[in-house]
mmCIF file of C-alpha atoms in Angstrom:
data_model
loop_
_atom_site.group_PDB
_atom_site.id
_atom_site.type_symbol
_atom_site.label_atom_id
_atom_site.label_comp_id
_atom_site.label_asym_id
_atom_site.label_seq_id
_atom_site.Cartn_x
_atom_site.Cartn_y
_atom_site.Cartn_z
ATOM 1 C CA MET A 851 -69.531 -13.799 -84.454
ATOM 2 C CA LEU A 852 -67.537 -11.081 -82.798
ATOM 3 C CA ILE A 853 -69.687 -11.359 -79.716
ATOM 4 C CA ALA A 854 -69.068 -15.110 -79.565
ATOM 5 C CA PHE A 855 -65.318 -14.506 -79.823
ATOM 6 C CA ILE A 856 -65.388 -11.876 -77.030
ATOM 7 C CA VAL A 857 -67.464 -14.180 -74.793
ATOM 8 C CA THR A 858 -65.014 -17.037 -75.457
ATOM 9 C CA VAL A 859 -61.986 -14.868 -74.619
ATOM 10 C CA ILE A 860 -63.633 -13.564 -71.430
ATOM 11 C CA THR A 861 -64.560 -17.139 -70.433
ATOM 12 C CA PHE A 862 -61.007 -18.333 -71.139
ATOM 13 C CA LEU A 863 -59.461 -15.448 -69.133
ATOM 14 C CA THR A 864 -61.874 -16.028 -66.270
ATOM 15 C CA SER A 865 -61.038 -19.750 -66.240
ATOM 16 C CA LEU A 866 -57.335 -18.927 -66.299
ATOM 17 C CA GLY A 867 -57.811 -16.477 -63.385
ATOM 18 C CA VAL A 868 -59.778 -19.055 -61.337
ATOM 19 C CA TYR A 869 -57.065 -21.677 -62.038
ATOM 20 C CA PHE A 870 -54.245 -19.439 -60.773
ATOM 21 C CA TYR A 871 -56.318 -18.247 -57.809
ATOM 22 C CA GLU A 872 -56.962 -21.885 -56.839
ATOM 23 C CA ARG A 873 -53.216 -22.639 -57.041
ATOM 24 C CA GLN A 874 -52.505 -19.602 -54.863
ATOM 25 C CA LEU A 875 -55.043 -20.779 -52.268
ATOM 26 C CA ARG A 876 -53.632 -24.331 -52.266
ATOM 27 C CA SER A 877 -50.132 -22.921 -51.782
ATOM 28 C CA ASN A 878 -51.355 -20.782 -48.860
ATOM 29 C CA ILE A 879 -53.076 -23.803 -47.293
ATOM 30 C CA VAL A 880 -49.892 -25.880 -47.544
ATOM 31 C CA SER A 881 -47.845 -23.024 -46.041
ATOM 32 C CA LEU A 882 -50.306 -22.545 -43.166
ATOM 33 C CA ASN A 883 -50.392 -26.317 -42.485
ATOM 34 C CA ASP A 884 -46.578 -26.292 -42.278
ATOM 35 C CA GLN A 885 -46.693 -23.387 -39.813
ATOM 36 C CA ILE A 886 -49.314 -25.159 -37.696
ATOM 37 C CA ALA A 887 -47.221 -28.332 -37.675
ATOM 38 C CA LYS A 888 -44.150 -26.360 -36.503
ATOM 39 C CA VAL A 889 -46.135 -24.692 -33.698
ATOM 40 C CA ASN A 890 -47.519 -28.085 -32.613
ATOM 41 C CA GLU A 891 -43.989 -29.524 -32.586
ATOM 42 C CA ASN A 892 -42.789 -26.645 -30.398
ATOM 43 C CA LEU A 893 -45.719 -26.993 -28.016
ATOM 44 C CA SER A 894 -45.642 -30.748 -27.759
ATOM 45 C CA GLY A 895 -41.867 -30.791 -27.548
ATOM 46 C CA GLY A 896 -41.952 -30.019 -23.819
ATOM 47 C CA PHE A 897 -43.308 -26.511 -23.605
ATOM 48 C CA LEU A 898 -46.855 -27.664 -22.822
ATOM 49 C CA ASP A 899 -45.526 -30.187 -20.321
ATOM 50 C CA GLU A 900 -43.502 -27.432 -18.678
ATOM 51 C CA LEU A 901 -46.562 -25.162 -18.520
ATOM 52 C CA LYS A 902 -48.620 -27.972 -16.977
ATOM 53 C CA ARG A 903 -45.943 -28.616 -14.332
ATOM 54 C CA LEU A 904 -45.757 -24.891 -13.574
ATOM 55 C CA SER A 905 -49.540 -24.697 -13.257
ATOM 56 C CA ASN A 906 -49.546 -27.683 -10.885
ATOM 57 C CA ARG A 907 -46.798 -26.111 -8.791
ATOM 58 C CA ILE A 908 -48.692 -22.829 -8.555
ATOM 59 C CA GLU A 909 -51.898 -24.590 -7.499
ATOM 60 C CA THR A 910 -50.023 -26.697 -4.928
ATOM 61 C CA SER A 911 -48.342 -23.566 -3.571
ATOM 62 C CA LYS A 912 -51.719 -21.892 -3.216
ATOM 63 C CA LEU A 913 -53.012 -24.877 -1.227
ATOM 64 C CA ILE A 914 -49.939 -24.997 1.010
ATOM 65 C CA LEU A 915 -49.915 -21.262 1.690
ATOM 66 C CA GLY A 916 -53.686 -21.260 2.210
ATOM 67 C CA ASP A 917 -53.273 -23.629 5.189
ATOM 68 C CA HIS A 918 -49.915 -22.339 6.403
ATOM 69 C CA LEU A 919 -49.890 -20.944 9.935
ATOM 70 C CA SER A 920 -47.838 -17.875 10.825
ATOM 71 C CA THR A 921 -47.142 -17.557 14.543
ATOM 72 C CA SER A 922 -45.652 -14.115 14.035
ATOM 73 C CA ASP A 923 -49.186 -12.780 13.566
ATOM 74 C CA PHE A 924 -50.133 -14.173 16.965
ATOM 75 C CA PHE A 925 -47.160 -12.411 18.560
ATOM 76 C CA LEU A 926 -48.262 -9.133 16.956
ATOM 77 C CA PHE A 927 -51.735 -9.767 18.380
ATOM 78 C CA LEU A 928 -50.231 -10.374 21.849
ATOM 79 C CA GLU A 929 -48.185 -7.196 21.593
ATOM 80 C CA LYS A 930 -51.271 -5.129 20.834
ATOM 81 C CA ASN A 931 -53.559 -6.850 23.362
ATOM 82 C CA THR A 932 -51.353 -7.348 26.425
ATOM 83 C CA MET A 933 -51.413 -4.818 29.221
ATOM 84 C CA ARG A 934 -48.153 -3.130 30.200
ATOM 85 C CA ALA A 935 -48.626 -4.177 33.830
ATOM 86 C CA LEU A 936 -47.988 -7.839 33.000
ATOM 87 C CA TYR A 937 -45.827 -9.959 30.753
ATOM 88 C CA PHE A 938 -45.559 -13.525 29.595
ATOM 89 C CA LYS A 939 -42.407 -15.519 30.394
ATOM 90 C CA GLU A 940 -43.148 -18.911 28.862
ATOM 91 C CA PHE A 941 -45.002 -19.805 25.702
ATOM 92 C CA GLN A 942 -46.207 -23.135 24.303
ATOM 93 C CA TYR A 943 -47.994 -23.475 21.006
ATOM 94 C CA SER A 944 -49.459 -26.719 19.692
ATOM 95 C CA LEU A 945 -51.925 -28.164 17.220
ATOM 96 C CA ASP A 946 -54.243 -30.972 18.144
ATOM 97 C CA ALA A 947 -55.514 -33.634 15.742
ATOM 98 C CA SER A 948 -58.377 -31.349 14.648
ATOM 99 C CA ARG A 949 -55.926 -28.534 13.825
ATOM 100 C CA ASN A 950 -57.107 -26.494 16.813
ATOM 101 C CA ILE A 951 -54.372 -24.116 17.928
ATOM 102 C CA LEU A 952 -53.729 -24.445 21.630
ATOM 103 C CA ILE A 953 -51.615 -21.986 23.589
ATOM 104 C CA LYS A 954 -50.243 -22.141 27.119
ATOM 105 C CA MET A 955 -48.326 -19.296 28.699
ATOM 106 C CA ARG A 956 -46.936 -18.449 32.095
ATOM 107 C CA GLY A 957 -46.659 -14.855 33.126
ATOM 108 C CA GLN A 958 -46.149 -12.308 35.821
ATOM 109 C CA ALA A 959 -48.173 -9.231 36.712
ATOM 110 C CA GLN A 960 -47.862 -6.315 39.110
ATOM 111 C CA SER A 961 -51.218 -7.072 40.750
ATOM 112 C CA PHE A 962 -54.266 -9.318 40.763
ATOM 113 C CA ASN A 963 -56.201 -6.443 39.158
ATOM 114 C CA ALA A 964 -53.852 -6.496 36.157
ATOM 115 C CA VAL A 965 -54.508 -10.225 35.685
ATOM 116 C CA ALA A 966 -58.259 -9.647 35.990
ATOM 117 C CA LEU A 967 -58.142 -6.838 33.399
ATOM 118 C CA GLN A 968 -56.061 -8.985 31.049
ATOM 119 C CA SER A 969 -58.581 -11.792 31.470
ATOM 120 C CA ASP A 970 -61.341 -9.359 30.539
ATOM 121 C CA ILE A 971 -59.429 -8.217 27.424
ATOM 122 C CA PHE A 972 -58.867 -11.790 26.228
ATOM 123 C CA SER A 973 -62.458 -12.832 26.939
ATOM 124 C CA LYS A 974 -63.793 -9.946 24.801
ATOM 125 C CA THR A 975 -61.440 -10.737 21.929
ATOM 126 C CA PRO A 976 -62.905 -13.107 19.317
ATOM 127 C CA SER A 977 -59.399 -14.305 18.392
ATOM 128 C CA ILE A 978 -58.941 -16.093 21.729
ATOM 129 C CA LYS A 979 -61.353 -18.928 22.517
ATOM 130 C CA SER A 980 -61.826 -20.325 26.027
ATOM 131 C CA PRO A 981 -59.285 -18.106 27.822
ATOM 132 C CA ILE A 982 -58.397 -19.513 31.251
ATOM 133 C CA PHE A 983 -56.156 -17.813 33.793
ATOM 134 C CA SER A 984 -55.084 -20.180 36.574
ATOM 135 C CA ASP A 985 -52.358 -20.942 39.151
ATOM 136 C CA LEU A 986 -52.478 -17.425 40.562
ATOM 137 C CA SER A 987 -49.907 -16.894 43.313
ATOM 138 C CA LEU A 988 -47.552 -14.299 44.750
ATOM 139 C CA ASP A 989 -43.796 -14.588 44.289
ATOM 140 C CA ASN A 990 -41.149 -13.394 46.801
ATOM 141 C CA ASN A 991 -41.233 -9.861 45.347
ATOM 142 C CA GLY A 992 -45.010 -9.466 45.684
ATOM 143 C CA ASN A 993 -45.692 -9.971 41.965
ATOM 144 C CA VAL A 994 -48.534 -12.192 40.811
ATOM 145 C CA THR A 995 -47.561 -15.246 38.779
ATOM 146 C CA PHE A 996 -50.138 -16.998 36.672
ATOM 147 C CA SER A 997 -50.774 -19.527 33.928
ATOM 148 C CA PHE A 998 -52.874 -18.939 30.853
ATOM 149 C CA SER A 999 -54.372 -21.404 28.386
ATOM 150 C CA GLY A 1000 -56.735 -21.017 25.491
ATOM 151 C CA ARG A 1001 -57.367 -21.671 21.841
ATOM 152 C CA VAL A 1002 -56.512 -19.292 19.007
ATOM 153 C CA ASP A 1003 -58.921 -18.573 16.174
ATOM 154 C CA PRO A 1004 -57.182 -20.054 13.100
ATOM 155 C CA SER A 1005 -57.977 -16.969 11.015
ATOM 156 C CA LEU A 1006 -55.604 -14.994 13.262
ATOM 157 C CA VAL A 1007 -52.598 -17.113 12.347
ATOM 158 C CA LEU A 1008 -53.335 -18.095 8.748
ATOM 159 C CA TYR A 1009 -50.504 -16.865 6.572
ATOM 160 C CA LYS A 1010 -52.870 -15.703 3.823
ATOM 161 C CA ASN A 1011 -54.521 -13.305 6.317
ATOM 162 C CA SER A 1012 -51.235 -11.760 7.418
ATOM 163 C CA PHE A 1013 -51.365 -9.225 4.610
ATOM 164 C CA THR A 1014 -54.366 -7.333 5.978
ATOM 165 C CA GLU A 1015 -54.279 -4.877 8.835
ATOM 166 C CA THR A 1016 -57.652 -6.100 10.129
ATOM 167 C CA SER A 1017 -56.179 -9.454 11.162
ATOM 168 C CA PHE A 1018 -54.018 -7.665 13.779
ATOM 169 C CA SER A 1019 -56.703 -5.467 15.283
ATOM 170 C CA GLN A 1020 -58.978 -8.258 16.484
#
């Protein structure tokens, strides 16, 4: 009979412990559901919309800057690849419908040899396509005047490439 009493007390205490543990768990679940609801309210209250707009702006900026042309890189290229015996006086830069970059320049050189050497430099440079020197003539001072036209490789003037030293050394 003593054993039956001890088993009954242990069973009662165990049941009581399970009851209070279940109440504790239910209370924790309610508390966690309240916290989740508050976080959802904060996120749906505009924060997620703001993050989506920011993400769209960043992606749009990447697209715009990826196609943006920077003529300053072309001028750095000209500085590094133009002989000292000649210079360019006029410069025209345009894009055709296919986004080909067309350049036209007028210049002056000390001699026909300087123009020929400059032509050789541009023809060996992969950044200049179809280089054409034309309208060669002598001015009143004995200097050679000329016209130049050609196409520029788009990778030379893409803004995203302007952060590497290799884009200037072509």
